[in-house]
JSON list of C-alpha atoms in Angstrom, two decimals:
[
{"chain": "A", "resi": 54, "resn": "UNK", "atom": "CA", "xyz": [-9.18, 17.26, 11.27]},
{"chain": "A", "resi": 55, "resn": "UNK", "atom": "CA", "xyz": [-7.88, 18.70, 7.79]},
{"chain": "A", "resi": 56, "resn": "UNK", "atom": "CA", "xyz": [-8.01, 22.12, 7.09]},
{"chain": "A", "resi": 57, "resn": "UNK", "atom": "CA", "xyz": [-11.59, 22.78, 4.83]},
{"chain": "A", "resi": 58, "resn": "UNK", "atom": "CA", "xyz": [-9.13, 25.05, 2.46]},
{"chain": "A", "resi": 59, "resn": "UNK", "atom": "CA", "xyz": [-6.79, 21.89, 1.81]},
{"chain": "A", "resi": 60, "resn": "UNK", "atom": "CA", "xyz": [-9.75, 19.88, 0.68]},
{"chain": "A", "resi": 61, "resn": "UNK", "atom": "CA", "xyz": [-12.25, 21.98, -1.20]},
{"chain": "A", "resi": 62, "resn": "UNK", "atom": "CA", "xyz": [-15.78, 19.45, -1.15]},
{"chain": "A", "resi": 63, "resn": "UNK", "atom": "CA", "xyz": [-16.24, 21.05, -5.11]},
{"chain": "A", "resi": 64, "resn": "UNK", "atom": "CA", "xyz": [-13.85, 19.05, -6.38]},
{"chain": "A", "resi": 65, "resn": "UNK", "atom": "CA", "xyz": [-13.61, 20.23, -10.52]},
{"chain": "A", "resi": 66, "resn": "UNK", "atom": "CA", "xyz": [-14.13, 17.29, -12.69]},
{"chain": "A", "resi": 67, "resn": "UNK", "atom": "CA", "xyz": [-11.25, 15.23, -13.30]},
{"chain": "A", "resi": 68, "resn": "UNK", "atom": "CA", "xyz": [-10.13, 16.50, -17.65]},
{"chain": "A", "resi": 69, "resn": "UNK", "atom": "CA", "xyz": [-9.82, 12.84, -18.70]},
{"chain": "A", "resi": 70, "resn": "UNK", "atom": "CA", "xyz": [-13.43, 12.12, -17.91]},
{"chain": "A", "resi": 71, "resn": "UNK", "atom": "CA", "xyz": [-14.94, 14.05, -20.57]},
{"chain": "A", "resi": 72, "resn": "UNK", "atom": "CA", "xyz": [-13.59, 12.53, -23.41]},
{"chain": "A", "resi": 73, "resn": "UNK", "atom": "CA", "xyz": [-13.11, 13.71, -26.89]},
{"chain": "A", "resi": 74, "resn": "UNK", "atom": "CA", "xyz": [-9.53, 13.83, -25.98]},
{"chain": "A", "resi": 75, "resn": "UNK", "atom": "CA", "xyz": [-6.98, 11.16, -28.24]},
{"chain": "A", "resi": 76, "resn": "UNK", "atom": "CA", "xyz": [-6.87, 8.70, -26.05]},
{"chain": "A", "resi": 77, "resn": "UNK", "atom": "CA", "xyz": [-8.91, 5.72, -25.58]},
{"chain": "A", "resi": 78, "resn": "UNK", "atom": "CA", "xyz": [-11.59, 5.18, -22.67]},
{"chain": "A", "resi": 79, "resn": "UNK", "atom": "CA", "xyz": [-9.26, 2.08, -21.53]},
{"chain": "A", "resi": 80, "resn": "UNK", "atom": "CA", "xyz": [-6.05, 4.60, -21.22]},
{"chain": "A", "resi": 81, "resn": "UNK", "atom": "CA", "xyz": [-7.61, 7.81, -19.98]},
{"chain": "A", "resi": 82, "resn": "UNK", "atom": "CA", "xyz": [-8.80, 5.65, -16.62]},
{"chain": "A", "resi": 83, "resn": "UNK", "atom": "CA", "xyz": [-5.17, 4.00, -16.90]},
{"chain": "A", "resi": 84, "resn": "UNK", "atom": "CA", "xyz": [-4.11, 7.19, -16.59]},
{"chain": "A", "resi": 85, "resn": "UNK", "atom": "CA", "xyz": [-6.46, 8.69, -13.78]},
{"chain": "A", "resi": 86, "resn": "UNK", "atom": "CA", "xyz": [-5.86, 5.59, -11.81]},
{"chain": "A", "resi": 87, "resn": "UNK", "atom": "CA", "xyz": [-1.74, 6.40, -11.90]},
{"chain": "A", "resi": 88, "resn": "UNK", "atom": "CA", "xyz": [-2.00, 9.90, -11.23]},
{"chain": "A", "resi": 89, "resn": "UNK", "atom": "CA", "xyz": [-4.12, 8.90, -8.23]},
{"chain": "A", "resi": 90, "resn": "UNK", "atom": "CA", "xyz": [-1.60, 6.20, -7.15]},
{"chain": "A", "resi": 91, "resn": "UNK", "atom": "CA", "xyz": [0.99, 8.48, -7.39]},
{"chain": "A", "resi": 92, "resn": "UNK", "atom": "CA", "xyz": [-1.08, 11.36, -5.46]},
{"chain": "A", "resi": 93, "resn": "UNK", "atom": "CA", "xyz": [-1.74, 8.53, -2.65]},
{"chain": "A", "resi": 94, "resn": "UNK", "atom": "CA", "xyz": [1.78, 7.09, -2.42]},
{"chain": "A", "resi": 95, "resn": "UNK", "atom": "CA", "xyz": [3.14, 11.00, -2.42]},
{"chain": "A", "resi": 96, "resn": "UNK", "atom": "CA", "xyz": [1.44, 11.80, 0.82]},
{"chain": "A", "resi": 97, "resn": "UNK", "atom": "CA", "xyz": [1.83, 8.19, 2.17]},
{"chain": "A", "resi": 98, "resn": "UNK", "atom": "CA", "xyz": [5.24, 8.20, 1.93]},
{"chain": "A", "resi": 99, "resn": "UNK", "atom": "CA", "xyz": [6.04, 10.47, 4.67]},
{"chain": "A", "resi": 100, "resn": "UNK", "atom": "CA", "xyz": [3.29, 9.50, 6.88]},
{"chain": "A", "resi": 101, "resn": "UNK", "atom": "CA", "xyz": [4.69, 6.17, 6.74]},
{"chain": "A", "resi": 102, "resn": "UNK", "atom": "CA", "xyz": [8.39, 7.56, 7.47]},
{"chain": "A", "resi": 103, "resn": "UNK", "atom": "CA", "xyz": [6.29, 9.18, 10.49]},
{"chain": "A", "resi": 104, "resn": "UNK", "atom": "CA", "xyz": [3.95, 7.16, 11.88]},
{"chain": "A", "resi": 105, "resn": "UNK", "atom": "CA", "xyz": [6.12, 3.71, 11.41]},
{"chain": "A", "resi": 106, "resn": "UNK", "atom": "CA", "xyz": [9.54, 5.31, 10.60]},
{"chain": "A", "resi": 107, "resn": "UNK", "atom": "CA", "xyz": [10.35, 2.81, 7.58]},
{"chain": "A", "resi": 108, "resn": "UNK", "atom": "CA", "xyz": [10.25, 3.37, 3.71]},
{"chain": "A", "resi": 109, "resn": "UNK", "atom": "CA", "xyz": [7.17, 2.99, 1.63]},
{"chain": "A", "resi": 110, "resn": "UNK", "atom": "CA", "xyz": [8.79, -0.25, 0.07]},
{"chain": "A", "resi": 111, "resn": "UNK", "atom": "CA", "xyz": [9.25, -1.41, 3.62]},
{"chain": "A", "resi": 112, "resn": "UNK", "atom": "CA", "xyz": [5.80, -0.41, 4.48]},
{"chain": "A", "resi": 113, "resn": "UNK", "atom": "CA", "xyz": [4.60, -2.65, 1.38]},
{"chain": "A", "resi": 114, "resn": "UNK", "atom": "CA", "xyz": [6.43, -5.21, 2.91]},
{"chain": "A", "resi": 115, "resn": "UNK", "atom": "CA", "xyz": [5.22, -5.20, 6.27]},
{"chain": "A", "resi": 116, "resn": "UNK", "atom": "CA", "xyz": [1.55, -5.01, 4.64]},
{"chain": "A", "resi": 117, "resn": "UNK", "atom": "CA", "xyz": [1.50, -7.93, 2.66]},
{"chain": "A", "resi": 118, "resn": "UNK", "atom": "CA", "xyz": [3.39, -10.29, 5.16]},
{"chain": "A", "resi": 119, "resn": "UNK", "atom": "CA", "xyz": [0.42, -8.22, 8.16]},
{"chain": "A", "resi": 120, "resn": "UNK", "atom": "CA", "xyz": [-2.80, -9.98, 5.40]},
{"chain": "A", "resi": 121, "resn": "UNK", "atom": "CA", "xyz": [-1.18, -13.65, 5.76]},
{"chain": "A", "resi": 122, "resn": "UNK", "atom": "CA", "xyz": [-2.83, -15.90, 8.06]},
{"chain": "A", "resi": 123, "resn": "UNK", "atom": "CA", "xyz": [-0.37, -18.13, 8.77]},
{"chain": "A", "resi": 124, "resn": "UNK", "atom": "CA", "xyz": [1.59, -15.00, 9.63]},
{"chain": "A", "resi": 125, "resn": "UNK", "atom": "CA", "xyz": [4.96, -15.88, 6.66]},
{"chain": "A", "resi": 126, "resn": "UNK", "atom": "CA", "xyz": [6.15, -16.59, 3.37]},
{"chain": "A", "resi": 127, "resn": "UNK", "atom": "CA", "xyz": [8.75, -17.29, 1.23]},
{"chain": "A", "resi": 128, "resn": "UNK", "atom": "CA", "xyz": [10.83, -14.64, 0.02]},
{"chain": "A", "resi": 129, "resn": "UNK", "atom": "CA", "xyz": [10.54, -15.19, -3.85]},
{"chain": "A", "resi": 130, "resn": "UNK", "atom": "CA", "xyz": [6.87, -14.69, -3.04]},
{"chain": "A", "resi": 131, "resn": "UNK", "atom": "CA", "xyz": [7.25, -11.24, -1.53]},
{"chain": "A", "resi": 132, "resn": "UNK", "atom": "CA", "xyz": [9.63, -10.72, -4.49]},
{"chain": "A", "resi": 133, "resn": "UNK", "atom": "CA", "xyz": [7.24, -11.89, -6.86]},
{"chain": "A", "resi": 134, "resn": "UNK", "atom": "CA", "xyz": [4.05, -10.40, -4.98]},
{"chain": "A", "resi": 135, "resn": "UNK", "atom": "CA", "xyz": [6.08, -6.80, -5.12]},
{"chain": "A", "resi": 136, "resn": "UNK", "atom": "CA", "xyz": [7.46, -7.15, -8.18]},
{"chain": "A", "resi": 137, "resn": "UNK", "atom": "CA", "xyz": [10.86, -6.23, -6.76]},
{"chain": "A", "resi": 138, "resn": "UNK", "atom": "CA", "xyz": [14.36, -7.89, -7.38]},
{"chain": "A", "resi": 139, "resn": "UNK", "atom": "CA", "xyz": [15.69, -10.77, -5.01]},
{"chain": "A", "resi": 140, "resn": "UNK", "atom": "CA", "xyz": [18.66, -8.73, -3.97]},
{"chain": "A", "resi": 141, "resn": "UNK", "atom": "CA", "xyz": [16.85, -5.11, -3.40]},
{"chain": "A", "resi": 142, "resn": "UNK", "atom": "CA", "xyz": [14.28, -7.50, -1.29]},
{"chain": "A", "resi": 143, "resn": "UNK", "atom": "CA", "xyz": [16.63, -8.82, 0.63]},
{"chain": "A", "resi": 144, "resn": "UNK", "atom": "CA", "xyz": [18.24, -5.37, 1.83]},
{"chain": "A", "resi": 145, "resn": "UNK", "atom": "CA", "xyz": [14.38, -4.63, 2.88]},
{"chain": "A", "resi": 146, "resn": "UNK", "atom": "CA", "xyz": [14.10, -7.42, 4.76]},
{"chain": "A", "resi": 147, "resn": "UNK", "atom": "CA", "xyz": [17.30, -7.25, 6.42]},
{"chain": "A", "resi": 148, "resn": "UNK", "atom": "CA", "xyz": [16.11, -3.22, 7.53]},
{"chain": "A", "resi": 149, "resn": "UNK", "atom": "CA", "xyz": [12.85, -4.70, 9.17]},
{"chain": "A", "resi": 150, "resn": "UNK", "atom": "CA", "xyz": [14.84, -7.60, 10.73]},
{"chain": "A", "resi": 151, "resn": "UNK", "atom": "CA", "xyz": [17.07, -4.56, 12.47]},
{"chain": "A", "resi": 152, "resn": "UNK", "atom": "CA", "xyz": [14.40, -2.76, 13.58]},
{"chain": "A", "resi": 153, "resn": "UNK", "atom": "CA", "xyz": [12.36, -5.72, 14.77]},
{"chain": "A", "resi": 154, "resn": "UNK", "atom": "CA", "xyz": [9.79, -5.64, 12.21]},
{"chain": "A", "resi": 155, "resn": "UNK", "atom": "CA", "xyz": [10.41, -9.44, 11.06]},
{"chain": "A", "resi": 156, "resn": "UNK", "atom": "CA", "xyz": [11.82, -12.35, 11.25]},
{"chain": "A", "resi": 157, "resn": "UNK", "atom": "CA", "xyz": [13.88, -14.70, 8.69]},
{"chain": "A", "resi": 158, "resn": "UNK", "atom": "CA", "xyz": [14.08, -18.26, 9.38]},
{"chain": "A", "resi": 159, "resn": "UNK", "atom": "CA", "xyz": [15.05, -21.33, 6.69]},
{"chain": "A", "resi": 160, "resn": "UNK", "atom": "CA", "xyz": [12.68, -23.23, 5.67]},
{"chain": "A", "resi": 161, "resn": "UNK", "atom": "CA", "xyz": [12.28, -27.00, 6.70]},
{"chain": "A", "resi": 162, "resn": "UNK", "atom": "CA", "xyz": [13.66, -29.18, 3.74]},
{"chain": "A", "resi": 163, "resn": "UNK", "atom": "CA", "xyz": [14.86, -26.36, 1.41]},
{"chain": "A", "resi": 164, "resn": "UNK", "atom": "CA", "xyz": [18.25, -25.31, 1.86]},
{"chain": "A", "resi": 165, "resn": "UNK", "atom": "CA", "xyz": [18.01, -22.03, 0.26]},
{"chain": "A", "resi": 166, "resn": "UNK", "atom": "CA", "xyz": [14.51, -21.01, 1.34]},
{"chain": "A", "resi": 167, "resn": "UNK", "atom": "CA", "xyz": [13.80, -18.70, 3.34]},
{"chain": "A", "resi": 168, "resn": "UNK", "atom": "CA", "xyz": [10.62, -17.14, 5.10]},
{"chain": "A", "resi": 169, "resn": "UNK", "atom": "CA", "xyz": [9.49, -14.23, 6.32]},
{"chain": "A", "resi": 170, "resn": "UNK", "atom": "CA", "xyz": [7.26, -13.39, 9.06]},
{"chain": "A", "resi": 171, "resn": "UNK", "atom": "CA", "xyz": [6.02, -10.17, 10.69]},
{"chain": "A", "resi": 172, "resn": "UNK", "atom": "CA", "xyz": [6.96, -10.29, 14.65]},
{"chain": "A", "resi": 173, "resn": "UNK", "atom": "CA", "xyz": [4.37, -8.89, 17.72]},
{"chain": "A", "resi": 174, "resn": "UNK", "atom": "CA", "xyz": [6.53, -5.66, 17.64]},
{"chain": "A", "resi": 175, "resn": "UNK", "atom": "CA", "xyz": [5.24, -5.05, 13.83]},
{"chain": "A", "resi": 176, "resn": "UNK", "atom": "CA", "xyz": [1.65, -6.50, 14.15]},
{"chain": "A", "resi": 177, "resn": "UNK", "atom": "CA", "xyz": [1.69, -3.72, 17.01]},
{"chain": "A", "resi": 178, "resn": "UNK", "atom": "CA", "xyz": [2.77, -0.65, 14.82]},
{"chain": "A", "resi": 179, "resn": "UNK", "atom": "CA", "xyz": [0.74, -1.49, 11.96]},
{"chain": "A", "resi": 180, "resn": "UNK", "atom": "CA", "xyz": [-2.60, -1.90, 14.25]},
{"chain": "A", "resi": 181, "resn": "UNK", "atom": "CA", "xyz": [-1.82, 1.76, 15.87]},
{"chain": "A", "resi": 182, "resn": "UNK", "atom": "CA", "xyz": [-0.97, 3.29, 12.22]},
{"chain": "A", "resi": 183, "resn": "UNK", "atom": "CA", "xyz": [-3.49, 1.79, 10.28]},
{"chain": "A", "resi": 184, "resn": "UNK", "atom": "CA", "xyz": [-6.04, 4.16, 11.18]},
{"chain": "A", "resi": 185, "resn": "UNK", "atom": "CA", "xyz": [-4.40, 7.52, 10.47]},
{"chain": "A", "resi": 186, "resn": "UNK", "atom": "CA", "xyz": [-2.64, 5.91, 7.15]},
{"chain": "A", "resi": 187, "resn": "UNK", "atom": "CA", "xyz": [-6.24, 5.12, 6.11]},
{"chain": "A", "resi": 188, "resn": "UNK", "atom": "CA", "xyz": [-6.89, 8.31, 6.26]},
{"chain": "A", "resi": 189, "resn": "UNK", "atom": "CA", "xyz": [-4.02, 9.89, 4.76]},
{"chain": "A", "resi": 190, "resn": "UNK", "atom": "CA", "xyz": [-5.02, 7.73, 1.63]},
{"chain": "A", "resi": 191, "resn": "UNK", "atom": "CA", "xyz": [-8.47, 8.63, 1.70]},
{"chain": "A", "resi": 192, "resn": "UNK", "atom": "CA", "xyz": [-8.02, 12.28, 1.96]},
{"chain": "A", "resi": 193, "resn": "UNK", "atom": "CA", "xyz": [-5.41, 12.17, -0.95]},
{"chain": "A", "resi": 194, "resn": "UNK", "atom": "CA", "xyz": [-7.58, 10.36, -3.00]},
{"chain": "A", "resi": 195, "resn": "UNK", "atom": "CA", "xyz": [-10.66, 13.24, -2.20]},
{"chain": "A", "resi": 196, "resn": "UNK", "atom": "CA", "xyz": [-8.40, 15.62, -3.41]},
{"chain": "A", "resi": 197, "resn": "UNK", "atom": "CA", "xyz": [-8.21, 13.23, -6.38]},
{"chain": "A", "resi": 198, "resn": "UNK", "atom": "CA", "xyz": [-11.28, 11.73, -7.27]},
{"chain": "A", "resi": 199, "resn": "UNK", "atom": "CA", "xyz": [-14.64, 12.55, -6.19]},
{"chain": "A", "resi": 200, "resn": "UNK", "atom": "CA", "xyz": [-16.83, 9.80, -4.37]},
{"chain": "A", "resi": 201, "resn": "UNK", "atom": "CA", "xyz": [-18.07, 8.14, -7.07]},
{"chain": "A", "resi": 202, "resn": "UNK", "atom": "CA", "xyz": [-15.28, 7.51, -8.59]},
{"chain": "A", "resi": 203, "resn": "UNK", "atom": "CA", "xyz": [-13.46, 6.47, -5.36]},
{"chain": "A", "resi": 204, "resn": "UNK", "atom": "CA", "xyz": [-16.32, 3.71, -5.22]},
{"chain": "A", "resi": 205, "resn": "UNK", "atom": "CA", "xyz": [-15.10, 2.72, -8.26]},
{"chain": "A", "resi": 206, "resn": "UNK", "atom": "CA", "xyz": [-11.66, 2.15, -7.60]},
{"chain": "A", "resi": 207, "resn": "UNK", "atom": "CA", "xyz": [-12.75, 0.34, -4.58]},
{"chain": "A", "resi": 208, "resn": "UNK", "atom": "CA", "xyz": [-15.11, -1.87, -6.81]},
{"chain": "A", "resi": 209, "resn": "UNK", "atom": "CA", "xyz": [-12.38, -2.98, -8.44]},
{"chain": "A", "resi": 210, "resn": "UNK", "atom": "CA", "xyz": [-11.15, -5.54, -5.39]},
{"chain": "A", "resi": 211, "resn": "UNK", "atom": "CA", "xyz": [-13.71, -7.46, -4.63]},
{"chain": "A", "resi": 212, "resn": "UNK", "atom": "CA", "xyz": [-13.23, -8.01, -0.87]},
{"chain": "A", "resi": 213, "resn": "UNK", "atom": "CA", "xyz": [-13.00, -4.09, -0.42]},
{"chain": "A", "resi": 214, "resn": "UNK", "atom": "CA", "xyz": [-16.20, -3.46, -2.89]},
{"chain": "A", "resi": 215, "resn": "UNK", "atom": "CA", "xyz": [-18.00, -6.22, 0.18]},
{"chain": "A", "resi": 216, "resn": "UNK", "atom": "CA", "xyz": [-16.58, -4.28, 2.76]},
{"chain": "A", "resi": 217, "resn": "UNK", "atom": "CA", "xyz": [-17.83, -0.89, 1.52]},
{"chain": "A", "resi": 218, "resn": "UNK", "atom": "CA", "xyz": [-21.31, -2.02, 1.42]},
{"chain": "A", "resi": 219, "resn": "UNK", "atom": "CA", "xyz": [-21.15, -3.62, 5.58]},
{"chain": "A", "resi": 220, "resn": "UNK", "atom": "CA", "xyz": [-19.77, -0.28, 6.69]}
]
């Protein structure tokens, strides 16, 4: 369990909420919702070197290709999912491959395409780590955002705002 110290339960009011400031509504929540990101991804990074012992970029990776149901795709869709560069993907991809994380294979009818697929090994790590990585998100974004505004952010995806409301 955290220490009570790290996470005080006052949490001060986040400064962009009160207005009056120059910026629009639109951009002050832009804003709160980057800082928060980065907050998240800042504490996620190393339990992901940790708990997985790949990158966060690799971690993206295996996430997206773990929420497929027919377990691949194509590369230029993780590229384009990601919003990462063909060639910095494929580097990635190769690391997971290495470690067992993936596999590559052509695919049927198209020369150059190529899809990836999480293997057992991966599907295996992710289902042990997915629980304390939750967390670690969570408790960065308490140390964020209080709970209403964490509701928020969660509204804004519709499948989690329907999973908040069954838990």
């Amino acid at each position: 369990m955290a220490d009570p110290e790290e996470h005080p339960t006052e949490l001060p009011e986040c400064p962009s909420l009160g207005g009056g400031g120059l910026l629009p509504a639109e951009l002050r929540a832009w804003m709160l919702l980057l800082a928060a990101t980065g907050a998240v991804e800042q504490r996620l990074r190393a339990a992901v070197k940790e708990k997985l012992d790949v990158s966060h970029d690799e971690f993206l990776v295996l996430c997206l290709l773990a929420e497929q149901p027919e377990g691949g795709l194509r590369m230029t869709r993780v590229a384009e999912l990601l919003g990462r560069p063909k060639t910095r993907l494929t580097y990635q991809i190769a690391c997971l491959q290495h470690a067992g994380l993936v596999t590559r294979r052509s695919v049927c009818g198209d020369r150059r395409g190529v899809e990836v697929a999480l293997t057992d090994k991966a599907r295996s790590l992710l289902e042990e780590a997915s629980a304390p990585l939750a967390e670690t998100v969570t408790e960065s974004l308490a140390r964020f955002m209080g709970p209403d505004q964490c509701a928020a952010m969660r509204g804004l995806v519709p499948d989690l705002a329907e999973e908040s409301r069954t838990e």
